[in-house]
PDB file of C-alpha atoms and ligand atoms in Angstrom:
ATOM      1  CA  MET E   1      97.356  96.115  12.603  1.00  0.00           C
ATOM      2  CA  LEU E   2      96.271  99.190  10.108  1.00  0.00           C
ATOM      3  CA  ARG E   3      96.056 101.366  12.760  1.00  0.00           C
ATOM      4  CA  ASN E   4      99.469 101.127  14.040  1.00  0.00           C
ATOM      5  CA  CYS E   5     101.156 101.109  10.446  1.00  0.00           C
ATOM      6  CA  ALA E   6      99.152 104.239   9.932  1.00  0.00           C
ATOM      7  CA  ARG E   7     100.083 105.663  12.830  1.00  0.00           C
ATOM      8  CA  LEU E   8     103.783 104.922  12.169  1.00  0.00           C
ATOM      9  CA  LEU E   9     104.429 106.253   8.916  1.00  0.00           C
ATOM     10  CA  LEU E  10     102.605 109.389   9.935  1.00  0.00           C
ATOM     11  CA  ARG E  11     104.837 109.748  12.196  1.00  0.00           C
ATOM     12  CA  GLY E  12     107.762 109.345  10.082  1.00  0.00           C
ATOM     13  CA  THR E  13     108.742 106.006  11.824  1.00  0.00           C
ATOM     14  CA  ALA E  14     110.951 103.953   9.272  1.00  0.00           C
ATOM     15  CA  LEU E  15     108.969 101.033   9.054  1.00  0.00           C
ATOM     16  CA  SER E  16     109.490  97.983   6.926  1.00  0.00           C
ATOM     17  CA  VAL E  17     106.891  96.417   4.687  1.00  0.00           C
ATOM     18  CA  ARG E  18     106.772  94.048   2.210  1.00  0.00           C
ATOM     19  CA  PRO E  19     106.174  95.851  -0.918  1.00  0.00           C
ATOM     20  CA  GLN E  20     102.818  94.021  -2.012  1.00  0.00           C
ATOM     21  CA  ALA E  21     101.236  94.759   1.135  1.00  0.00           C
ATOM     22  CA  VAL E  22     101.572  98.311   0.783  1.00  0.00           C
ATOM     23  CA  HIS E  23      98.297  99.850  -0.441  1.00  0.00           C
ATOM     24  CA  SER E  24      98.027 103.357  -1.697  1.00  0.00           C
ATOM     25  CA  VAL E  25      94.768 104.525   0.066  1.00  0.00           C
ATOM     26  CA  ARG E  26      93.849 107.651  -2.073  1.00  0.00           C
ATOM     27  CA  CYS E  27      91.540 110.465  -0.955  1.00  0.00           C
ATOM     28  CA  SER E  28      88.942 112.669  -3.055  1.00  0.00           C
ATOM     29  CA  PHE E  29      89.825 115.897  -1.936  1.00  0.00           C
ATOM     30  CA  PRO E  30      92.532 118.042  -3.419  1.00  0.00           C
ATOM     31  CA  GLY E  31      95.761 118.215  -1.532  1.00  0.00           C
ATOM     32  CA  ILE E  32      95.563 115.087   0.310  1.00  0.00           C
ATOM     33  CA  THR E  33      97.346 111.901  -1.062  1.00  0.00           C
ATOM     34  CA  ARG E  34      98.666 109.430   1.720  1.00  0.00           C
ATOM     35  CA  THR E  35      99.744 105.643   1.184  1.00  0.00           C
ATOM     36  CA  PHE E  36      98.654 103.601   4.063  1.00  0.00           C
ATOM     37  CA  ALA E  37     100.786 100.067   5.111  1.00  0.00           C
ATOM     38  CA  GLU E  38      97.708  97.877   5.372  1.00  0.00           C
ATOM     39  CA  GLU E  39      97.286  94.474   4.413  1.00  0.00           C
ATOM     40  CA  GLN E  40      95.414  94.147   1.348  1.00  0.00           C
ATOM     41  CA  PRO E  41      91.841  95.839   2.356  1.00  0.00           C
ATOM     42  CA  ARG E  42      88.545  94.524   2.656  1.00  0.00           C
ATOM     43  CA  ASP E  43      86.447  94.938  -0.509  1.00  0.00           C
ATOM     44  CA  TYR E  44      83.023  95.275   1.381  1.00  0.00           C
ATOM     45  CA  GLY E  45      81.004  95.499  -1.433  1.00  0.00           C
ATOM     46  CA  PHE E  46      81.690  92.010  -2.053  1.00  0.00           C
ATOM     47  CA  PRO E  47      78.308  89.221  -1.120  1.00  0.00           C
ATOM     48  CA  ASN E  48      78.607  87.853   2.629  1.00  0.00           C
ATOM     49  CA  ALA E  49      76.421  85.827   4.985  1.00  0.00           C
ATOM     50  CA  THR E  50      73.705  88.309   5.767  1.00  0.00           C
ATOM     51  CA  TRP E  51      73.095  89.597   2.231  1.00  0.00           C
ATOM     52  CA  ASN E  52      69.426  87.819   1.510  1.00  0.00           C
ATOM     53  CA  SER E  53      68.315  86.370  -1.816  1.00  0.00           C
ATOM     54  CA  ASN E  54      66.876  89.655  -3.407  1.00  0.00           C
ATOM     55  CA  MET E  55      70.262  91.644  -2.706  1.00  0.00           C
ATOM     56  CA  MET E  56      72.323  88.434  -3.899  1.00  0.00           C
ATOM     57  CA  GLY E  57      70.191  87.929  -7.148  1.00  0.00           C
ATOM     58  CA  LEU E  58      70.484  91.542  -7.738  1.00  0.00           C
ATOM     59  CA  TYR E  59      74.146  91.347  -7.577  1.00  0.00           C
ATOM     60  CA  GLN E  60      74.411  88.979  -9.956  1.00  0.00           C
ATOM     61  CA  THR E  61      72.162  90.819 -12.442  1.00  0.00           C
ATOM     62  CA  TYR E  62      74.442  93.388 -12.178  1.00  0.00           C
ATOM     63  CA  LEU E  63      77.857  91.682 -12.362  1.00  0.00           C
ATOM     64  CA  ALA E  64      76.253  89.585 -14.917  1.00  0.00           C
ATOM     65  CA  GLN E  65      76.603  93.069 -16.988  1.00  0.00           C
ATOM     66  CA  CYS E  66      80.040  94.264 -16.574  1.00  0.00           C
ATOM     67  CA  ASN E  67      81.038  92.050 -18.551  1.00  0.00           C
ATOM     68  CA  GLY E  68      80.724  94.277 -21.625  1.00  0.00           C
ATOM     69  CA  GLY E  69      77.466  95.481 -20.419  1.00  0.00           C
ATOM     70  CA  GLY E  70      79.067  98.898 -19.969  1.00  0.00           C
ATOM     71  CA  TRP E  71      79.087  98.564 -16.139  1.00  0.00           C
ATOM     72  CA  ARG E  72      82.175  98.117 -13.443  1.00  0.00           C
ATOM     73  CA  LYS E  73      81.888  96.981  -9.690  1.00  0.00           C
ATOM     74  CA  ILE E  74      83.092  99.825  -7.440  1.00  0.00           C
ATOM     75  CA  PRO E  75      85.344  98.538  -4.925  1.00  0.00           C
ATOM     76  CA  SER E  76      83.962  99.838  -1.353  1.00  0.00           C
ATOM     77  CA  TYR E  77      86.591 100.140   1.525  1.00  0.00           C
ATOM     78  CA  ASN E  78      85.646 101.296   5.216  1.00  0.00           C
ATOM     79  CA  THR E  79      88.218 104.025   5.419  1.00  0.00           C
ATOM     80  CA  THR E  80      89.007 107.275   3.216  1.00  0.00           C
ATOM     81  CA  VAL E  81      91.959 108.976   4.609  1.00  0.00           C
ATOM     82  CA  HIS E  82      92.991 109.109   8.207  1.00  0.00           C
ATOM     83  CA  HIS E  83      94.169 112.873   8.218  1.00  0.00           C
ATOM     84  CA  ILE E  84      93.236 115.927   6.607  1.00  0.00           C
ATOM     85  CA  ALA E  85      96.128 118.775   6.069  1.00  0.00           C
ATOM     86  CA  GLY E  86      95.552 121.286   8.461  1.00  0.00           C
ATOM     87  CA  ASP E  87      92.451 119.524  10.039  1.00  0.00           C
ATOM     88  CA  PRO E  88      91.787 119.512  13.950  1.00  0.00           C
ATOM     89  CA  LEU E  89      91.135 115.448  13.674  1.00  0.00           C
ATOM     90  CA  ASP E  90      94.603 113.746  15.436  1.00  0.00           C
ATOM     91  CA  PRO E  91      96.302 112.013  12.462  1.00  0.00           C
ATOM     92  CA  ALA E  92      96.746 108.939  14.190  1.00  0.00           C
ATOM     93  CA  ARG E  93      93.112 108.212  15.094  1.00  0.00           C
ATOM     94  CA  GLU E  94      91.851 105.645  13.264  1.00  0.00           C
ATOM     95  CA  THR E  95      88.689 106.856  11.602  1.00  0.00           C
ATOM     96  CA  ARG E  96      86.124 104.765   9.058  1.00  0.00           C
ATOM     97  CA  LEU E  97      82.999 105.908   6.487  1.00  0.00           C
ATOM     98  CA  PHE E  98      80.145 107.029   8.158  1.00  0.00           C
ATOM     99  CA  THR E  99      78.373 103.963   6.160  1.00  0.00           C
ATOM    100  CA  ARG E 100      81.016 101.396   7.398  1.00  0.00           C
ATOM    101  CA  ASN E 101      81.425 101.950  10.941  1.00  0.00           C
ATOM    102  CA  LEU E 102      79.550  98.746  12.244  1.00  0.00           C
ATOM    103  CA  ASP E 103      81.969  95.491  12.998  1.00  0.00           C
ATOM    104  CA  GLN E 104      79.270  93.020  12.480  1.00  0.00           C
ATOM    105  CA  ASP E 105      78.261  92.094   9.063  1.00  0.00           C
ATOM    106  CA  GLY E 106      74.746  93.186   8.318  1.00  0.00           C
ATOM    107  CA  ASP E 107      74.462  95.537  11.374  1.00  0.00           C
ATOM    108  CA  GLY E 108      74.350  98.681   9.420  1.00  0.00           C
ATOM    109  CA  PHE E 109      74.643  99.357   5.536  1.00  0.00           C
ATOM    110  CA  GLU E 110      74.992  96.464   3.289  1.00  0.00           C
ATOM    111  CA  TYR E 111      75.625  97.603   0.183  1.00  0.00           C
ATOM    112  CA  CYS E 112      77.418  97.472  -3.454  1.00  0.00           C
ATOM    113  CA  MET E 113      77.981  99.886  -5.752  1.00  0.00           C
ATOM    114  CA  PHE E 114      78.011  99.894  -9.555  1.00  0.00           C
ATOM    115  CA  TYR E 115      78.904 102.390 -12.365  1.00  0.00           C
ATOM    116  CA  ASN E 116      77.916 102.938 -15.656  1.00  0.00           C
ATOM    117  CA  LYS E 117      80.039 106.149 -16.998  1.00  0.00           C
ATOM    118  CA  ALA E 118      78.393 106.147 -20.346  1.00  0.00           C
ATOM    119  CA  GLU E 119      75.158 106.249 -18.730  1.00  0.00           C
ATOM    120  CA  ARG E 120      76.554 108.799 -15.820  1.00  0.00           C
ATOM    121  CA  ARG E 121      74.830 106.395 -13.466  1.00  0.00           C
ATOM    122  CA  MET E 122      75.777 105.064 -10.349  1.00  0.00           C
ATOM    123  CA  VAL E 123      73.429 102.025  -9.114  1.00  0.00           C
ATOM    124  CA  CYS E 124      74.021 101.285  -5.453  1.00  0.00           C
ATOM    125  CA  LEU E 125      72.069  97.651  -3.853  1.00  0.00           C
ATOM    126  CA  PHE E 126      71.244  98.688  -0.615  1.00  0.00           C
ATOM    127  CA  GLN E 127      70.025  96.257   2.432  1.00  0.00           C
ATOM    128  CA  PRO E 128      69.458  98.372   5.351  1.00  0.00           C
ATOM    129  CA  GLY E 129      70.314  96.338   8.311  1.00  0.00           C
ATOM    130  CA  PRO E 130      68.580  96.725  12.221  1.00  0.00           C
ATOM    131  CA  TYR E 131      70.544  99.260  13.503  1.00  0.00           C
ATOM    132  CA  LEU E 132      69.076 101.469  10.841  1.00  0.00           C
ATOM    133  CA  GLU E 133      66.016 101.590  12.740  1.00  0.00           C
ATOM    134  CA  GLY E 134      63.732 104.761  12.668  1.00  0.00           C
ATOM    135  CA  PRO E 135      60.042 103.786  12.507  1.00  0.00           C
ATOM    136  CA  PRO E 136      59.234 100.719  14.028  1.00  0.00           C
ATOM    137  CA  GLY E 137      60.756  98.139  11.758  1.00  0.00           C
ATOM    138  CA  TYR E 138      62.009 100.487   9.285  1.00  0.00           C
ATOM    139  CA  THR E 139      65.033 102.619   7.848  1.00  0.00           C
ATOM    140  CA  HIS E 140      65.640 105.893   9.838  1.00  0.00           C
ATOM    141  CA  GLY E 141      65.520 109.060   6.851  1.00  0.00           C
ATOM    142  CA  GLY E 142      68.688 109.894   7.796  1.00  0.00           C
ATOM    143  CA  CYS E 143      70.139 106.492   6.532  1.00  0.00           C
ATOM    144  CA  ILE E 144      67.882 106.986   3.676  1.00  0.00           C
ATOM    145  CA  ALA E 145      69.742 110.455   2.985  1.00  0.00           C
ATOM    146  CA  THR E 146      73.364 108.799   3.496  1.00  0.00           C
ATOM    147  CA  ILE E 147      72.821 106.123   1.312  1.00  0.00           C
ATOM    148  CA  ILE E 148      71.445 108.700  -1.407  1.00  0.00           C
ATOM    149  CA  ASP E 149      74.280 111.059  -0.475  1.00  0.00           C
ATOM    150  CA  SER E 150      76.970 108.288  -1.081  1.00  0.00           C
ATOM    151  CA  THR E 151      75.612 106.906  -4.232  1.00  0.00           C
ATOM    152  CA  ALA E 152      75.314 110.408  -6.034  1.00  0.00           C
ATOM    153  CA  GLY E 153      78.355 111.768  -4.383  1.00  0.00           C
ATOM    154  CA  ALA E 154      80.073 108.365  -5.870  1.00  0.00           C
ATOM    155  CA  GLY E 155      78.482 108.987  -9.477  1.00  0.00           C
ATOM    156  CA  ALA E 156      80.182 112.440  -9.289  1.00  0.00           C
ATOM    157  CA  VAL E 157      83.213 111.346  -8.020  1.00  0.00           C
ATOM    158  CA  TYR E 158      83.741 109.263 -10.576  1.00  0.00           C
ATOM    159  CA  LEU E 159      82.765 111.832 -13.169  1.00  0.00           C
ATOM    160  CA  CYS E 160      83.967 114.660 -11.864  1.00  0.00           C
ATOM    161  CA  GLY E 161      86.809 114.077  -9.434  1.00  0.00           C
ATOM    162  CA  SER E 162      86.309 115.760  -5.597  1.00  0.00           C
ATOM    163  CA  VAL E 163      82.948 116.777  -5.467  1.00  0.00           C
ATOM    164  CA  MET E 164      81.102 117.897  -1.756  1.00  0.00           C
ATOM    165  CA  THR E 165      77.093 118.175  -1.143  1.00  0.00           C
ATOM    166  CA  ALA E 166      75.925 121.660  -0.984  1.00  0.00           C
ATOM    167  CA  ASN E 167      72.128 120.403  -1.532  1.00  0.00           C
ATOM    168  CA  LEU E 168      70.323 117.577  -0.559  1.00  0.00           C
ATOM    169  CA  ASN E 169      66.807 117.321  -1.380  1.00  0.00           C
ATOM    170  CA  ILE E 170      64.405 114.463  -0.598  1.00  0.00           C
ATOM    171  CA  ASN E 171      60.565 113.357  -1.307  1.00  0.00           C
ATOM    172  CA  TYR E 172      60.016 110.091   0.864  1.00  0.00           C
ATOM    173  CA  LYS E 173      57.297 108.353  -0.887  1.00  0.00           C
ATOM    174  CA  ASN E 174      57.095 105.092   0.886  1.00  0.00           C
ATOM    175  CA  PRO E 175      59.120 103.479   3.620  1.00  0.00           C
ATOM    176  CA  ILE E 176      62.131 100.814   3.201  1.00  0.00           C
ATOM    177  CA  ARG E 177      61.582  98.108   5.767  1.00  0.00           C
ATOM    178  CA  LEU E 178      64.597  96.988   7.216  1.00  0.00           C
ATOM    179  CA  GLY E 179      66.179  93.779   6.053  1.00  0.00           C
ATOM    180  CA  SER E 180      65.013  94.208   2.729  1.00  0.00           C
ATOM    181  CA  THR E 181      66.936  95.147  -0.562  1.00  0.00           C
ATOM    182  CA  VAL E 182      66.450  98.159  -2.631  1.00  0.00           C
ATOM    183  CA  ILE E 183      67.993  99.640  -5.921  1.00  0.00           C
ATOM    184  CA  VAL E 184      69.626 103.219  -4.981  1.00  0.00           C
ATOM    185  CA  ASP E 185      69.935 104.571  -8.591  1.00  0.00           C
ATOM    186  CA  SER E 186      71.593 107.774  -9.404  1.00  0.00           C
ATOM    187  CA  LYS E 187      72.055 110.025 -12.377  1.00  0.00           C
ATOM    188  CA  VAL E 188      74.419 113.096 -13.192  1.00  0.00           C
ATOM    189  CA  GLU E 189      71.858 114.962 -15.456  1.00  0.00           C
ATOM    190  CA  LYS E 190      73.853 118.134 -16.304  1.00  0.00           C
ATOM    191  CA  ILE E 191      77.752 120.238 -15.380  1.00  0.00           C
ATOM    192  CA  GLU E 192      77.120 123.593 -15.162  1.00  0.00           C
ATOM    193  CA  ASN E 193      81.038 125.150 -14.751  1.00  0.00           C
ATOM    194  CA  ARG E 194      81.495 123.653 -10.454  1.00  0.00           C
ATOM    195  CA  LYS E 195      78.121 122.325 -10.215  1.00  0.00           C
ATOM    196  CA  VAL E 196      76.967 118.748 -10.874  1.00  0.00           C
ATOM    197  CA  TYR E 197      73.474 118.353 -10.638  1.00  0.00           C
ATOM    198  CA  THR E 198      72.085 114.510 -10.113  1.00  0.00           C
ATOM    199  CA  THR E 199      68.876 112.670  -9.240  1.00  0.00           C
ATOM    200  CA  CYS E 200      68.067 109.632  -7.681  1.00  0.00           C
ATOM    201  CA  HIS E 201      65.486 107.430  -6.845  1.00  0.00           C
ATOM    202  CA  ILE E 202      65.182 104.728  -4.391  1.00  0.00           C
ATOM    203  CA  ARG E 203      63.212 101.844  -5.707  1.00  0.00           C
ATOM    204  CA  SER E 204      62.170  98.350  -4.276  1.00  0.00           C
ATOM    205  CA  HIS E 205      64.255  95.160  -5.592  1.00  0.00           C
ATOM    206  CA  ASP E 206      60.980  94.440  -7.832  1.00  0.00           C
ATOM    207  CA  ASP E 207      60.640  97.544  -9.433  1.00  0.00           C
ATOM    208  CA  THR E 208      57.403  98.124  -8.079  1.00  0.00           C
ATOM    209  CA  VAL E 209      57.750 100.159  -5.543  1.00  0.00           C
ATOM    210  CA  LEU E 210      59.027 104.240  -5.605  1.00  0.00           C
ATOM    211  CA  HIS E 211      60.564 104.620  -1.756  1.00  0.00           C
ATOM    212  CA  THR E 212      62.418 108.155  -2.654  1.00  0.00           C
ATOM    213  CA  GLU E 213      63.148 110.603  -5.146  1.00  0.00           C
ATOM    214  CA  SER E 214      65.903 113.295  -4.980  1.00  0.00           C
ATOM    215  CA  THR E 215      68.208 115.965  -6.045  1.00  0.00           C
ATOM    216  CA  VAL E 216      71.373 116.254  -5.133  1.00  0.00           C
ATOM    217  CA  LEU E 217      73.703 119.632  -5.980  1.00  0.00           C
ATOM    218  CA  PHE E 218      77.651 118.848  -5.817  1.00  0.00           C
ATOM    219  CA  ILE E 219      80.386 121.355  -6.167  1.00  0.00           C
ATOM    220  CA  LYS E 220      83.810 120.310  -7.777  1.00  0.00           C
ATOM    221  CA  LEU E 221      86.548 121.257  -5.687  1.00  0.00           C
ATOM    222  CA  ASN E 222      89.993 120.239  -7.851  1.00  0.00           C
ATOM    223  CA  VAL E 223      89.511 123.179 -10.313  1.00  0.00           C
TER     224      VAL E 223
HETATM  225  C1  DCC G 301      84.242 107.208  -4.696  1.00  0.00           C
HETATM  226  C2  DCC G 301      84.469 106.420  -3.905  1.00  0.00           C
HETATM  227  C3  DCC G 301      84.176 107.198  -2.529  1.00  0.00           C
HETATM  228  C4  DCC G 301      84.129 108.789  -2.229  1.00  0.00           C
HETATM  229  C5  DCC G 301      82.539 109.308  -2.208  1.00  0.00           C
HETATM  230  C6  DCC G 301      82.040 109.871  -2.018  1.00  0.00           C
HETATM  231  C7  DCC G 301      81.028 110.133  -1.097  1.00  0.00           C
HETATM  232  C8  DCC G 301      80.671 111.191  -0.721  1.00  0.00           C
HETATM  233  C9  DCC G 301      79.411 111.520  -0.303  1.00  0.00           C
HETATM  234  C10 DCC G 301      79.278 112.398   1.142  1.00  0.00           C
HETATM  235  C11 DCC G 301      79.413 113.748   0.668  1.00  0.00           C
HETATM  236  C12 DCC G 301      79.144 114.090   1.693  1.00  0.00           C
HETATM  237  O1  DCC G 301      79.192 114.401   2.617  1.00  0.00           O
HETATM  238  S1  DCC G 301      80.157 115.770   1.906  1.00  0.00           S
HETATM  239  C13 DCC G 301      79.449 116.717   3.406  1.00  0.00           C
HETATM  240  C14 DCC G 301      78.752 117.436   3.364  1.00  0.00           C
HETATM  241  N1  DCC G 301      78.671 119.139   2.761  1.00  0.00           N
HETATM  242  C15 DCC G 301      79.197 119.592   3.432  1.00  0.00           C
HETATM  243  O2  DCC G 301      80.115 119.721   4.510  1.00  0.00           O
HETATM  244  C16 DCC G 301      79.764 121.009   2.042  1.00  0.00           C
HETATM  245  C17 DCC G 301      79.638 122.265   3.258  1.00  0.00           C
HETATM  246  N2  DCC G 301      79.797 123.302   2.234  1.00  0.00           N
HETATM  247  C18 DCC G 301      81.267 123.283   1.474  1.00  0.00           C
HETATM  248  O3  DCC G 301      82.108 123.122   1.558  1.00  0.00           O
HETATM  249  C19 DCC G 301      80.937 124.705   0.054  1.00  0.00           C
HETATM  250  O4  DCC G 301      80.055 125.834   0.512  1.00  0.00           O
HETATM  251  C20 DCC G 301      80.851 124.113  -0.883  1.00  0.00           C
HETATM  252  C21 DCC G 301      82.485 123.299  -1.078  1.00  0.00           C
HETATM  253  C22 DCC G 301      79.818 123.159  -1.362  1.00  0.00           C
HETATM  254  C23 DCC G 301      81.192 125.643  -2.157  1.00  0.00           C
HETATM  255  O5  DCC G 301      81.432 126.692  -1.498  1.00  0.00           O
HETATM  256  P1  DCC G 301      82.961 126.973  -2.499  1.00  0.00           P
HETATM  257  O6  DCC G 301      84.118 125.922  -3.169  1.00  0.00           O
HETATM  258  O7  DCC G 301      83.238 128.042  -1.931  1.00  0.00           O
HETATM  259  O8  DCC G 301      82.190 127.458  -3.518  1.00  0.00           O
HETATM  260  P2  DCC G 301      80.704 128.936  -4.158  1.00  0.00           P
HETATM  261  O9  DCC G 301      81.681 129.977  -4.638  1.00  0.00           O
HETATM  262  O10 DCC G 301      80.260 128.897  -2.435  1.00  0.00           O
HETATM  263  O11 DCC G 301      79.546 127.991  -4.641  1.00  0.00           O
HETATM  264  C24 DCC G 301      80.320 127.147  -6.183  1.00  0.00           C
HETATM  265  C25 DCC G 301      79.015 127.371  -7.140  1.00  0.00           C
HETATM  266  O12 DCC G 301      78.056 126.219  -6.885  1.00  0.00           O
HETATM  267  C26 DCC G 301      76.583 127.250  -5.894  1.00  0.00           C
HETATM  268  N3  DCC G 301      76.404 126.749  -4.964  1.00  0.00           N
HETATM  269  C27 DCC G 301      77.163 126.915  -4.050  1.00  0.00           C
HETATM  270  N4  DCC G 301      76.217 126.197  -3.227  1.00  0.00           N
HETATM  271  C28 DCC G 301      75.072 126.023  -3.140  1.00  0.00           C
HETATM  272  C29 DCC G 301      74.057 125.648  -3.026  1.00  0.00           C
HETATM  273  N5  DCC G 301      73.732 124.602  -1.893  1.00  0.00           N
HETATM  274  N6  DCC G 301      73.145 125.722  -4.001  1.00  0.00           N
HETATM  275  C30 DCC G 301      72.655 126.328  -5.028  1.00  0.00           C
HETATM  276  N7  DCC G 301      73.883 126.476  -5.906  1.00  0.00           N
HETATM  277  C31 DCC G 301      75.235 126.606  -4.665  1.00  0.00           C
HETATM  278  C32 DCC G 301      76.857 129.012  -6.054  1.00  0.00           C
HETATM  279  O13 DCC G 301      76.128 129.917  -6.249  1.00  0.00           O
HETATM  280  C33 DCC G 301      78.195 128.789  -7.112  1.00  0.00           C
HETATM  281  O14 DCC G 301      77.285 129.318  -8.297  1.00  0.00           O
HETATM  282  P3  DCC G 301      78.158 129.950  -9.400  1.00  0.00           P
HETATM  283  O15 DCC G 301      78.260 131.350  -8.814  1.00  0.00           O
HETATM  284  O16 DCC G 301      79.859 129.470  -9.716  1.00  0.00           O
HETATM  285  O17 DCC G 301      77.178 130.053 -10.535  1.00  0.00           O
END
């Protein structure tokens, strides 16, 4: 449905859509604003049946802090934009966010994010699924890099607008077991002109194990 509607709109074909069914999908990159007709999009940052008890417990903890505690839950969809002007991608082709590209809940990246503007922090509760395997039973380092980039990137976007990752450094300290829950905690440390310096740590759900420590440099685009 989404793909068909987007295709029709992109081709300029008249399409009658109920107003309440129109959802404006905005991209975080400059010069790109497209509106797609779609059903109410699913927010993948809500709990599903595959979330384990630690993930659920942390979710409830952060959710409780959204009531006057300075935190807010960030929605998470499975697509950003379908076409970038001048981009070689076929505008009619469906694209999916890398971290939301599997159909079955629980197989890949299960996560939700919470943002605290005053603290310049974006926190991601992350439960890696079985299709993210690297070493037997553990999460692939590239997947870990992805969730760090996505979390710190979202934090930079919420604070500064459009950014691109320029540099990502990770020290892997302890492996992350598949199916476990970890806390990805990023913070914007410093902004210098277009450069947004962030740090990010991944810790176990109970804070006892440090899995990674990293720095990520983003460059602002819309200045
Ligand atoms: C909301 C939820 C949804 C949104 C959720 C969002 C999640 C996003 C997470 C995914 C993000 C990605 O995957 S992004 C995809 C991976 N990244 C990329 O493909 C980026 C490829 N690189 C580029 O496009 C470009 O190099 C840029 C845009 C990064 C910078 O190019 P530019 O715009 O021409 O700027 P440039 O003049 O080169 O640099 C500007 C300043 O930054 C410095 N600078 C540039 N690169 C570096 C570097 N690696 N290390 C140090 N410093 C650097 C320069 O020295 C300069 O400093 P000074 O002289 O001013 O002092």
